Coordinates of C-alpha atoms in Angstrom, one line a residue:
M29 CA 22.8 63.1 -32.5
N30 CA 19.3 63.0 -31.0
S31 CA 16.3 61.1 -31.7
S32 CA 13.9 64.2 -32.0
I33 CA 12.1 64.5 -35.2
P34 CA 13.3 67.7 -37.1
D35 CA 10.9 70.8 -36.9
I36 CA 9.0 71.2 -40.1
D37 CA 8.0 75.0 -39.8
Y38 CA 9.8 75.9 -42.8
L39 CA 9.5 75.7 -46.7
D40 CA 6.1 74.7 -47.5
F41 CA 6.8 72.6 -50.8
G42 CA 2.8 72.4 -51.5
I43 CA 2.9 76.1 -52.3
G44 CA 6.3 75.4 -54.0
I45 CA 9.4 76.9 -54.5
L46 CA 11.3 78.7 -57.3
L47 CA 13.9 76.0 -59.2
S48 CA 16.6 78.4 -58.8
Q49 CA 16.2 77.8 -55.1
L50 CA 17.5 74.2 -55.5
A51 CA 20.7 73.8 -56.8
D52 CA 22.1 70.8 -58.5
G53 CA 23.4 68.4 -56.2
A54 CA 21.5 70.3 -53.2
M55 CA 19.0 69.3 -50.8
L56 CA 16.2 71.4 -49.0
A57 CA 14.0 70.4 -45.9
G58 CA 10.4 71.3 -45.9
H59 CA 6.9 69.9 -45.6
V60 CA 3.6 69.3 -47.4
D61 CA 0.5 69.3 -45.2
N62 CA 2.6 68.8 -42.1
E63 CA 4.7 66.0 -43.4
P64 CA 8.3 66.3 -43.4
V65 CA 9.6 66.2 -46.9
L66 CA 13.2 66.4 -48.6
L67 CA 13.6 67.6 -52.0
A68 CA 16.8 66.8 -54.0
R69 CA 18.3 67.6 -57.2
R70 CA 20.1 65.5 -59.8
G71 CA 20.7 67.4 -62.9
E72 CA 17.1 68.0 -64.4
E73 CA 15.8 65.3 -62.1
I74 CA 13.7 66.8 -58.8
F75 CA 12.9 64.0 -56.1
A76 CA 10.7 64.4 -53.1
V77 CA 10.9 61.9 -50.4
G78 CA 10.5 61.8 -46.5
S79 CA 13.1 63.8 -44.7
V80 CA 13.3 61.8 -41.7
C81 CA 15.2 58.6 -41.3
T82 CA 13.4 55.8 -40.4
H83 CA 16.1 54.5 -38.0
Y84 CA 16.5 57.0 -35.3
G85 CA 14.7 60.3 -36.8
A86 CA 17.9 61.9 -38.3
P87 CA 17.3 64.8 -40.5
L88 CA 18.2 63.5 -44.0
A89 CA 18.7 67.0 -45.2
D90 CA 22.0 66.8 -43.1
G91 CA 23.1 63.7 -44.8
L92 CA 24.9 62.9 -48.1
L93 CA 23.7 62.6 -51.8
V94 CA 25.2 59.9 -53.7
D95 CA 23.8 59.5 -57.3
D96 CA 20.2 58.9 -56.7
T97 CA 20.4 58.1 -53.1
V98 CA 20.5 59.8 -49.8
R99 CA 22.4 58.7 -46.9
C100 CA 21.3 59.2 -43.2
P101 CA 24.0 61.4 -41.2
W102 CA 23.7 59.5 -38.0
H103 CA 23.8 56.0 -38.6
H104 CA 24.4 55.6 -42.5
A105 CA 21.4 54.3 -43.4
C106 CA 20.3 54.7 -47.3
F107 CA 17.5 55.4 -49.2
S108 CA 16.7 55.4 -53.0
L109 CA 15.7 58.9 -54.2
R110 CA 13.6 57.2 -56.9
T111 CA 11.3 55.0 -54.9
G112 CA 12.1 55.7 -50.9
E113 CA 13.1 52.2 -50.5
V114 CA 15.6 51.7 -47.9
L115 CA 19.2 50.5 -49.6
R116 CA 21.4 49.9 -46.6
S117 CA 20.7 49.2 -42.8
P118 CA 20.5 50.1 -40.1
A119 CA 17.0 51.5 -41.1
L120 CA 14.8 48.7 -42.0
T121 CA 11.5 50.8 -43.3
S122 CA 11.5 52.7 -46.5
I123 CA 10.6 56.4 -46.5
P124 CA 7.8 57.8 -48.2
C125 CA 8.0 59.0 -51.9
F126 CA 6.0 61.9 -53.4
D127 CA 5.0 63.2 -57.1
V128 CA 6.9 66.5 -58.0
E129 CA 5.7 69.2 -60.6
R130 CA 7.5 71.5 -62.7
K131 CA 5.7 74.6 -63.9
D132 CA 6.4 78.0 -64.8
G133 CA 9.9 78.0 -63.0
R134 CA 8.7 76.5 -59.7
I135 CA 8.7 73.1 -58.3
R136 CA 5.7 72.0 -56.3
V137 CA 5.3 68.5 -54.5
R138 CA 1.8 67.0 -54.8
A139 CA 0.3 63.5 -53.7
R140 CA 2.3 61.0 -51.9
R141 CA 2.6 57.8 -53.9
K142 CA 1.4 54.7 -52.7
P143 CA 3.8 52.3 -51.4
A144 CA 5.4 49.7 -54.1
S145 CA 3.6 46.5 -53.8
R146 CA 5.8 43.6 -52.7
R147 CA 7.8 41.9 -55.4
S148 CA 7.3 38.4 -56.4
L149 CA 10.2 36.4 -58.2
P150 CA 9.0 34.4 -60.7
A151 CA 8.9 30.5 -60.7
N152 CA 12.3 29.2 -60.9
T153 CA 13.8 25.7 -60.1
G154 CA 17.0 27.6 -59.4
L155 CA 15.6 29.3 -56.2
P156 CA 15.6 27.3 -53.1
D157 CA 12.1 26.1 -52.0
S158 CA 13.0 26.5 -48.2
I159 CA 15.5 28.8 -46.7
V160 CA 16.4 28.2 -42.7
I161 CA 18.1 31.1 -40.9
V162 CA 19.7 30.1 -37.4
G163 CA 19.7 33.3 -35.3
G164 CA 17.6 36.3 -33.9
G165 CA 20.1 38.9 -34.2
A166 CA 20.9 41.9 -36.8
A167 CA 22.1 39.6 -39.4
G168 CA 18.9 37.0 -39.3
Q169 CA 16.8 40.0 -39.0
A170 CA 18.1 41.7 -42.0
A171 CA 18.2 38.5 -43.9
A172 CA 14.9 37.5 -43.3
E173 CA 13.3 40.9 -44.5
T174 CA 15.6 41.1 -47.6
L175 CA 14.3 37.9 -48.8
R176 CA 10.9 38.9 -48.9
R177 CA 11.6 42.4 -50.2
E178 CA 13.5 40.8 -52.9
G179 CA 10.2 38.9 -53.8
Y180 CA 11.2 35.5 -52.3
N181 CA 8.1 33.2 -51.9
G182 CA 9.2 29.9 -50.5
R183 CA 9.3 28.6 -46.8
L184 CA 11.5 31.0 -44.6
T185 CA 11.9 30.1 -41.1
M186 CA 14.0 31.8 -38.7
L187 CA 15.0 30.0 -35.4
S188 CA 16.2 32.2 -32.5
A189 CA 17.8 30.8 -29.4
D190 CA 16.5 33.7 -27.6
T191 CA 13.0 33.9 -26.0
S192 CA 12.5 37.8 -27.0
A193 CA 11.6 38.6 -30.7
P194 CA 14.7 40.5 -32.5
C195 CA 15.4 43.6 -30.6
D196 CA 17.5 47.0 -31.1
R197 CA 20.5 45.5 -29.3
P198 CA 22.5 48.6 -29.6
N199 CA 20.0 50.8 -27.7
L200 CA 20.1 48.3 -24.6
S201 CA 23.1 50.0 -23.4
K202 CA 22.0 53.2 -24.5
G203 CA 18.6 54.7 -24.4
Y204 CA 16.9 51.7 -22.9
L205 CA 19.1 51.5 -20.1
T206 CA 19.0 55.3 -19.3
G207 CA 15.1 54.7 -19.2
T208 CA 14.7 57.1 -22.0
A209 CA 13.4 54.5 -24.7
S210 CA 10.2 52.5 -23.8
D211 CA 9.7 48.4 -24.1
D212 CA 7.6 49.1 -26.9
S213 CA 10.3 50.9 -29.0
N214 CA 12.9 48.1 -28.6
P215 CA 11.8 45.2 -30.7
L216 CA 12.6 45.6 -34.5
R217 CA 9.4 44.4 -35.6
T218 CA 5.9 43.3 -34.4
A219 CA 4.5 40.0 -34.2
E220 CA 1.9 41.3 -37.0
F221 CA 4.8 41.9 -39.0
Y222 CA 6.2 38.1 -39.1
Q223 CA 3.0 37.1 -39.6
A224 CA 2.3 39.5 -42.8
Q225 CA 5.5 38.9 -44.2
D226 CA 5.0 34.6 -43.9
I227 CA 8.3 34.6 -41.8
E228 CA 8.2 31.7 -39.5
L229 CA 9.8 32.9 -36.2
K230 CA 10.6 30.2 -33.6
L231 CA 11.9 31.6 -30.3
G232 CA 13.4 29.8 -27.7
A233 CA 14.5 27.3 -30.7
R234 CA 18.1 26.0 -29.8
V235 CA 19.7 24.3 -32.8
G236 CA 21.6 21.0 -31.5
S237 CA 23.0 19.7 -35.1
I238 CA 23.2 20.6 -38.6
D239 CA 23.1 17.3 -41.2
T240 CA 24.8 19.1 -44.3
R241 CA 24.2 15.9 -46.4
A242 CA 20.4 15.4 -45.5
R243 CA 20.2 19.6 -45.5
H244 CA 18.4 19.7 -42.2
V245 CA 18.9 21.5 -39.0
E246 CA 17.7 19.8 -35.6
L247 CA 16.7 21.5 -32.8
T248 CA 17.5 20.2 -29.1
D249 CA 14.0 18.8 -28.6
G250 CA 14.2 16.6 -31.9
T251 CA 12.2 18.6 -34.0
R252 CA 13.9 19.0 -37.5
Y253 CA 13.8 21.9 -40.4
A254 CA 14.7 21.2 -44.0
Y255 CA 16.6 23.8 -45.9
D256 CA 17.8 24.4 -49.5
A257 CA 19.7 27.2 -48.4
L258 CA 21.1 28.2 -44.9
L259 CA 22.2 31.1 -43.1
L260 CA 24.2 30.8 -40.0
A261 CA 23.9 34.0 -37.9
T262 CA 24.4 32.9 -34.5
G263 CA 26.3 35.8 -33.0
A264 CA 28.6 36.3 -30.2
E265 CA 28.4 35.7 -26.5
P266 CA 29.9 37.6 -23.8
V267 CA 33.2 36.3 -22.3
R268 CA 32.5 35.2 -18.8
L269 CA 34.6 36.7 -15.8
G270 CA 34.9 33.2 -14.4
T271 CA 35.9 34.4 -11.0
G272 CA 32.6 35.2 -9.1
D273 CA 30.7 34.6 -12.1
E274 CA 28.3 32.2 -10.3
R275 CA 27.0 35.3 -7.9
P276 CA 23.4 36.3 -8.4
H277 CA 24.3 39.9 -8.7
V278 CA 26.6 39.5 -11.7
R279 CA 25.4 40.8 -14.8
Y280 CA 25.7 40.5 -18.4
L281 CA 24.0 42.5 -21.5
R282 CA 23.3 40.7 -24.6
T283 CA 19.5 39.9 -24.7
L284 CA 16.5 42.2 -24.0
A285 CA 15.9 40.0 -20.7
D286 CA 19.6 40.9 -19.6
A287 CA 18.4 44.7 -20.2
H288 CA 15.2 44.2 -18.0
T289 CA 17.3 42.7 -15.0
L290 CA 19.9 45.7 -15.4
N291 CA 16.9 48.3 -15.6
A292 CA 15.6 46.9 -12.1
D293 CA 18.9 46.8 -10.7
A294 CA 19.4 50.6 -11.7
V295 CA 16.2 51.6 -10.3
A296 CA 16.7 49.6 -7.0
S297 CA 20.3 50.1 -6.5
R298 CA 22.9 52.6 -5.4
R299 CA 26.5 51.3 -6.4
A300 CA 27.7 49.2 -9.7
V301 CA 30.9 47.9 -10.7
V302 CA 31.5 47.7 -14.2
I303 CA 34.3 45.2 -15.1
G304 CA 35.9 46.1 -18.6
A305 CA 36.1 49.5 -20.4
S306 CA 34.6 48.1 -23.8
F307 CA 32.4 50.1 -25.5
I308 CA 29.4 48.2 -24.0
G309 CA 30.9 48.7 -20.6
L310 CA 31.4 52.3 -21.0
E311 CA 27.8 53.2 -22.5
V312 CA 26.5 51.1 -19.4
A313 CA 28.4 53.1 -17.0
A314 CA 27.1 56.2 -18.9
S315 CA 23.4 55.0 -18.5
L316 CA 23.9 54.0 -15.0
R317 CA 25.2 57.4 -14.1
A318 CA 22.2 58.9 -15.9
R319 CA 20.1 56.8 -13.5
G320 CA 22.1 58.1 -10.5
V321 CA 24.0 55.1 -9.8
D322 CA 27.5 55.4 -8.4
V323 CA 29.7 53.7 -10.7
H324 CA 33.5 52.4 -10.6
V325 CA 35.0 50.9 -13.7
V326 CA 37.8 48.4 -13.4
A327 CA 40.1 47.8 -16.6
P328 CA 43.4 46.1 -17.0
G329 CA 44.5 48.6 -19.5
A330 CA 46.2 52.3 -18.7
I331 CA 43.5 54.1 -21.0
P332 CA 40.0 52.9 -21.6
M333 CA 39.6 52.0 -25.4
Q334 CA 43.4 52.6 -26.4
R335 CA 43.9 49.8 -28.6
I336 CA 41.0 51.0 -30.7
L337 CA 40.8 54.7 -30.4
G338 CA 44.5 55.6 -29.5
D339 CA 45.8 57.6 -26.4
D340 CA 44.3 61.0 -26.9
L341 CA 40.5 59.6 -27.9
G342 CA 40.8 57.3 -25.1
Q343 CA 41.8 59.8 -22.5
H344 CA 39.1 62.1 -23.3
I345 CA 36.4 59.6 -23.1
R346 CA 38.0 58.8 -19.5
T347 CA 38.0 62.3 -18.8
L348 CA 34.3 62.7 -19.8
H349 CA 33.4 59.7 -17.7
E350 CA 35.3 61.3 -14.5
H351 CA 33.5 64.7 -15.1
H352 CA 30.0 62.7 -14.6
G353 CA 31.4 61.1 -11.5
V354 CA 32.6 57.7 -12.5
V355 CA 35.7 56.4 -10.5
F356 CA 38.1 54.5 -12.8
H357 CA 40.5 51.6 -11.3
L358 CA 42.9 50.8 -14.3
G359 CA 45.9 48.6 -14.6
T360 CA 44.0 45.9 -12.5
T361 CA 41.2 43.6 -12.6
A362 CA 38.9 41.6 -10.4
A363 CA 40.4 39.0 -8.2
S364 CA 37.3 37.8 -6.5
I365 CA 33.6 38.9 -6.6
G366 CA 31.8 38.8 -3.1
V367 CA 28.2 39.2 -1.9
G368 CA 28.5 43.1 -1.6
G369 CA 31.6 44.1 -3.4
V370 CA 34.4 43.3 -5.5
T371 CA 38.2 42.7 -4.5
L372 CA 40.9 43.9 -7.2
K373 CA 44.3 42.1 -7.9
N374 CA 45.7 45.3 -6.4
G375 CA 44.0 44.7 -3.1
D376 CA 41.5 47.4 -3.5
T377 CA 37.8 46.5 -2.3
L378 CA 34.8 48.1 -4.2
A379 CA 31.3 48.0 -2.6
A380 CA 28.8 46.8 -5.1
D381 CA 24.9 45.9 -5.1
F382 CA 25.7 44.8 -8.7
V383 CA 28.3 44.0 -11.1
V384 CA 28.5 44.4 -14.8
A385 CA 30.8 42.3 -16.8
G386 CA 31.9 44.2 -20.1
I387 CA 34.9 42.5 -21.1
G388 CA 34.1 41.4 -24.7
V389 CA 32.6 38.8 -26.8
R390 CA 33.5 35.6 -28.6
P391 CA 31.8 34.2 -31.9
T392 CA 29.3 31.3 -31.3
L393 CA 31.0 28.7 -33.5
T394 CA 29.5 25.4 -31.7
L395 CA 27.0 24.6 -34.5
A396 CA 29.5 25.6 -37.4
K397 CA 32.4 23.4 -35.9
Q398 CA 29.9 20.5 -35.7
A399 CA 28.8 21.3 -39.1
G400 CA 32.7 20.6 -40.2
L401 CA 32.6 24.3 -41.7
E402 CA 36.1 25.9 -42.1
L403 CA 36.9 28.1 -39.2
D404 CA 39.6 30.8 -38.8
R405 CA 38.8 32.5 -35.5
G406 CA 35.4 32.7 -36.9
V407 CA 33.4 31.1 -39.8
T408 CA 35.5 31.3 -42.9
V409 CA 33.6 32.7 -45.9
D410 CA 34.2 34.0 -49.3
T411 CA 33.5 37.4 -50.9
Y412 CA 29.7 36.4 -51.4
L413 CA 29.5 35.3 -47.6
E414 CA 29.1 31.7 -48.4
T415 CA 30.9 29.0 -46.5
S416 CA 33.1 26.1 -47.3
I417 CA 30.2 24.1 -47.6
P418 CA 28.1 25.1 -50.6
G419 CA 24.5 26.4 -49.8
I420 CA 25.4 27.3 -46.3
F421 CA 26.0 31.2 -45.9
A422 CA 27.2 33.0 -42.6
A423 CA 26.8 36.3 -41.4
G424 CA 27.3 38.8 -38.5
D425 CA 29.7 38.3 -35.6
I426 CA 30.8 34.8 -36.7
A427 CA 31.8 35.7 -40.4
R428 CA 35.3 36.2 -41.3
W429 CA 35.5 37.6 -44.9
P430 CA 38.1 39.0 -47.5
D431 CA 38.1 42.7 -46.9
R432 CA 39.1 44.3 -50.5
R433 CA 40.4 47.3 -48.9
T434 CA 43.2 45.6 -46.8
G435 CA 43.7 42.3 -48.5
E436 CA 43.1 40.5 -45.4
N437 CA 40.4 38.4 -44.0
I438 CA 38.7 40.3 -41.1
R439 CA 35.6 39.5 -38.5
V440 CA 33.8 42.6 -37.1
E441 CA 31.3 42.4 -34.2
H442 CA 29.4 45.7 -35.3
W443 CA 25.5 45.9 -35.7
V444 CA 25.5 47.7 -39.0
V445 CA 27.9 45.2 -40.7
A446 CA 25.8 42.5 -39.3
E447 CA 22.8 43.8 -41.0
R448 CA 24.6 44.5 -44.1
Q449 CA 25.9 41.3 -44.1
G450 CA 22.5 39.6 -43.6
Q451 CA 21.3 42.0 -46.6
T452 CA 23.9 40.7 -48.9
A453 CA 23.8 36.8 -47.9
A454 CA 20.1 36.8 -48.6
R455 CA 20.5 38.1 -52.2
N456 CA 23.1 35.7 -52.7
M457 CA 21.1 32.8 -51.3
L458 CA 18.9 33.8 -54.2
G459 CA 21.7 33.6 -56.8
R460 CA 22.5 37.1 -57.1
R461 CA 26.5 36.6 -56.8
E462 CA 26.5 40.2 -55.2
R463 CA 30.4 41.0 -53.4
F464 CA 30.2 42.1 -49.7
D465 CA 32.2 45.2 -50.0
C466 CA 30.3 47.4 -47.2
V467 CA 32.9 49.6 -45.1
P468 CA 32.3 48.7 -41.7
F469 CA 30.7 51.1 -39.1
F470 CA 29.7 51.7 -35.7
W471 CA 28.5 54.4 -33.2
T472 CA 28.7 55.0 -29.8
E473 CA 26.9 57.5 -27.6
Q474 CA 27.8 58.0 -24.0
Y475 CA 26.2 61.3 -22.1
D476 CA 26.2 64.0 -24.5
F477 CA 29.4 62.8 -26.5
S478 CA 29.1 60.8 -29.6
L479 CA 31.6 59.0 -32.0
A480 CA 31.2 57.4 -35.4
Y481 CA 33.7 55.0 -36.7
V482 CA 34.4 54.2 -40.1
G483 CA 36.7 51.5 -41.6
H484 CA 38.7 48.8 -39.8
A485 CA 42.0 49.2 -38.1
E486 CA 43.0 45.8 -36.4
G487 CA 46.3 47.0 -36.0
W488 CA 47.6 50.6 -36.7
D489 CA 50.8 52.8 -35.9
E490 CA 49.4 56.1 -36.5
A491 CA 46.5 58.1 -35.0
E492 CA 46.5 61.7 -36.6
I493 CA 44.0 64.4 -35.2
D494 CA 42.5 66.8 -37.2
G495 CA 40.5 69.6 -35.4
D496 CA 39.9 70.1 -31.9
L497 CA 39.0 67.2 -29.4
T498 CA 38.4 69.2 -26.4
A499 CA 35.8 71.3 -28.5
R500 CA 34.3 68.0 -29.6
D501 CA 35.0 68.7 -33.3
C502 CA 37.5 66.7 -34.8
T503 CA 38.6 63.5 -36.8
V504 CA 41.0 60.9 -36.0
T505 CA 42.6 59.1 -38.8
Y506 CA 44.4 55.6 -38.1
R507 CA 47.0 54.4 -40.6
R508 CA 49.5 51.6 -40.9
G509 CA 52.3 51.9 -43.0
G510 CA 51.0 55.1 -44.2
Q511 CA 47.8 53.4 -45.4
K512 CA 44.4 54.9 -44.0
L513 CA 42.4 52.2 -42.5
A514 CA 39.9 53.8 -40.3
E515 CA 38.6 57.3 -39.2
A516 CA 36.7 58.0 -36.1
F517 CA 34.6 61.5 -36.0
V518 CA 33.6 63.3 -32.9
H519 CA 30.4 65.4 -34.0
R520 CA 31.4 65.6 -37.7
D521 CA 28.3 63.4 -39.2
L522 CA 28.7 64.6 -42.8
A523 CA 32.5 64.0 -42.5
G524 CA 31.9 60.5 -41.6
L525 CA 29.6 59.8 -44.6
R526 CA 32.1 61.2 -46.9
A527 CA 34.9 58.9 -45.4
E528 CA 32.7 55.9 -45.9
L529 CA 32.1 57.1 -49.7
E530 CA 35.9 57.8 -50.0
F531 CA 36.8 54.3 -49.0
E532 CA 34.1 52.8 -51.3
R533 CA 35.3 54.5 -54.0
A534 CA 38.9 53.4 -53.4
M535 CA 38.1 49.7 -53.3
V536 CA 36.7 50.4 -56.8
R537 CA 39.7 52.1 -58.2
N538 CA 41.7 49.3 -56.9
E539 CA 40.0 46.4 -58.4

């Protein structure tokens, strides 16, 4: 994966191509007046849309056609070929759509269509007059945007405890920390966007309580916001180290402010200790190495990410980091953190100018508990993401939902899952009764290594590798009792999309 816009020095669709050049079910990338365009064919229908994903700029021609949609090869966003509308996160912005002319056995792309006007739902007493979203992360942002995109015109308030506007959190440990992504690229939307969409975004707004009978939330400063429908999207918070946590050079990475602090450390310091070999811990380690910082990683397990990825893939990731100069201290953890270093339980002492804790997160459930919602290591929701109290929905890191693939209730801490739950919850607050059936997906990038993970295997007893891991061209399939639960893809983007579709269709067949 890379974030460069594809070269458009190829087929000129303004001049046109032969109809025979575009087979049924195929896509071709080209351009019209230097604008990247994707041609796609379904039977006798020809579609022309923008060829660049609006998330990180992936070439959609490398993606997958599914009915009248195209899916992004990198992070599995989905767009309508008919309208260009973004249908699934992580992309938030639609792609352009073009008129197509078929004449004398040729296809020509003509004018770019005007963007569709904003929908407006008809006045309906069944719609909520006021919707409040508690949380300014992935789920909350996606919900707010979906509500407006679906035509909701009522009062819409997003209450975020963060002092920064919703940002691209996955990139904080990747491009942003390496210094390759600018400050301007990280906010998901501008202040003007929220104003134009009439989304009342309140930053630094800490909700102290929810009155489920009177239907209002109250901030810690006493301000109240009434709601007819409420979305809880309070996310997760980092697990604290406990020992030495109060030291001023101990860092966590959850917010944009955290990332600013780590960026400053990476510029001014030479030595870092990362405690925890989680995905975020290893991404931080890779980004710090890219900045020339000496990095030691401390973790209790024998192999990084062993529980999630298995022995072979976990060992490969360790070797990758060691090749880039990272030193691992496995099978131990921090006993104490001092001013200039970390003392491990095995007796070793590691010098450190700063320490980064990446030992996991836990769902933020204080409000849900206060409100009397049913809890089970998260907020229990039904297949429509509604909680035990009607009119209150939950999405993101806090939500535990019934997974149709396994028949289990699961909770997943992934950015794309949170966004897609926010989208589904938004439509259900408008009365749609849409089941949340999206297949979990996440990705990681460390140095020049990328991995996509499709599905969810909380416990597995078999990890089978197809391909060559050393050549970075393989699929790892995770099964339990013979049932395929998840697959990890190393530099096999299209295979990851096909696996997602296979999981989706299996759910439909098993109904």
